[in-house]
Coordinates of C-alpha atoms in Angstrom, one line a residue:
M27 CA 112.4 111.6 120.1
Q28 CA 115.1 110.1 118.2
Y29 CA 117.2 113.0 116.4
T30 CA 119.0 110.5 113.7
Q31 CA 115.8 108.9 112.8
V32 CA 113.3 110.8 110.6
P33 CA 109.7 109.6 112.3
A34 CA 108.2 107.3 110.1
N35 CA 104.6 109.5 110.2
V36 CA 106.4 111.7 108.0
K37 CA 107.6 108.7 105.5
T38 CA 103.7 107.8 105.2
E39 CA 103.0 111.2 105.1
L40 CA 105.7 112.3 102.1
N41 CA 104.1 109.0 100.3
R42 CA 100.7 110.3 100.4
L43 CA 101.6 113.1 99.4
K44 CA 103.6 112.1 96.4
T45 CA 99.7 110.0 95.0
E46 CA 97.7 112.6 95.3
P47 CA 96.6 114.2 92.0
F48 CA 97.8 118.2 91.8
D49 CA 95.5 121.0 93.8
F50 CA 96.0 124.4 93.7
T51 CA 95.0 125.2 97.1
V52 CA 97.2 122.0 98.7
C53 CA 99.8 123.6 96.6
M54 CA 99.6 127.1 98.5
E55 CA 99.2 125.1 102.1
H56 CA 102.6 122.6 101.9
P57 CA 106.1 124.0 100.2
S58 CA 106.4 119.2 99.7
Y59 CA 103.1 118.9 97.8
F60 CA 103.9 121.9 95.7
A61 CA 107.6 120.9 95.0
H62 CA 106.5 117.7 93.7
H63 CA 103.5 118.5 91.5
V64 CA 104.6 122.0 90.3
L65 CA 108.9 122.3 90.6
G66 CA 108.8 118.1 89.9
I67 CA 111.0 117.6 93.1
T68 CA 110.3 114.9 95.2
P69 CA 112.0 115.9 98.5
Y70 CA 113.4 113.3 100.3
S71 CA 111.9 112.4 103.5
Y72 CA 114.2 114.6 105.6
Q73 CA 113.9 117.5 103.7
H74 CA 109.8 116.9 104.1
L75 CA 110.5 117.2 107.5
I76 CA 112.1 120.5 107.5
L77 CA 109.6 121.5 104.8
R78 CA 106.4 120.3 106.2
K79 CA 107.6 122.7 109.6
F80 CA 106.3 125.7 107.2
S81 CA 103.1 123.6 105.6
K82 CA 99.1 124.2 107.1
G83 CA 96.4 122.1 106.3
R84 CA 95.1 119.0 106.0
W85 CA 98.5 117.3 105.0
H86 CA 100.2 118.0 108.6
K87 CA 98.2 119.8 111.6
N88 CA 101.1 122.3 112.5
T89 CA 99.9 124.3 115.3
E90 CA 103.5 125.8 116.5
K91 CA 104.7 129.3 115.1
N92 CA 107.8 129.0 113.3
D93 CA 109.6 131.8 112.9
R94 CA 112.9 129.8 112.8
I95 CA 114.6 126.8 113.0
I96 CA 117.6 125.2 112.8
I97 CA 118.9 122.7 111.5
C98 CA 121.7 120.2 112.5
K99 CA 122.6 118.4 109.5
S100 CA 125.5 116.9 107.9
R101 CA 126.9 118.3 104.8
Q102 CA 126.3 117.6 100.9
I103 CA 122.4 116.0 101.6
G104 CA 120.0 119.1 99.6
M105 CA 119.4 121.5 102.7
S106 CA 120.1 124.1 99.6
I107 CA 117.9 122.9 98.0
C108 CA 115.1 122.6 100.2
L109 CA 115.5 125.8 101.3
A110 CA 115.3 127.2 97.4
I111 CA 111.9 125.2 97.4
L112 CA 111.0 127.1 100.3
A113 CA 112.2 130.3 98.9
V114 CA 110.1 129.8 96.0
W115 CA 107.4 128.6 97.4
Y116 CA 107.3 131.8 99.7
A117 CA 108.0 134.1 96.5
A118 CA 105.2 132.5 94.7
Y119 CA 102.5 132.1 97.2
N120 CA 103.4 135.2 99.1
K121 CA 103.7 134.1 102.2
A122 CA 106.0 136.6 104.1
K123 CA 103.7 139.8 103.1
S124 CA 106.0 142.6 104.1
G125 CA 107.3 146.0 102.7
T126 CA 104.6 149.0 101.4
L127 CA 103.4 146.7 98.4
K128 CA 102.9 143.7 100.8
N129 CA 105.1 141.7 98.3
T130 CA 107.0 138.9 99.9
K131 CA 111.3 139.6 99.5
V132 CA 113.2 136.6 99.5
G133 CA 117.0 137.3 99.8
I134 CA 119.9 135.2 99.6
I135 CA 123.2 135.5 102.1
S136 CA 126.4 133.6 101.5
S137 CA 129.8 133.7 102.3
S138 CA 130.6 134.3 98.7
D139 CA 128.9 135.4 95.6
D140 CA 129.3 132.7 93.8
Q141 CA 127.3 130.8 96.3
A142 CA 125.1 133.0 96.4
K143 CA 124.3 133.0 92.3
K144 CA 124.9 129.2 92.6
L145 CA 121.7 129.1 94.7
M146 CA 119.7 131.4 92.9

């Protein structure tokens, strides 16, 4: 795999996702679909490549368990937006049930308080 290029199947999957009519159950399965249809933000293909690692169902047959991922990227390409979409999706659909009340908790950690506030 070439790490500097987005595979062609990712781009076709994203284009198909944009043309699909709204379906609530798919929103629960795929963060890119949720971003496009609920938040009104269409992710770029490289953002979709990251978001699809957390999806299930018909859009992407993800067989890997992704507790952690590493992203090697350049600056200013929108990864903060991508991670914010992922955080809102996790919280909206209670994807990471933890704690005594089994509610998803999202924390933003940054080098400064201002940076964390910007993301929130």
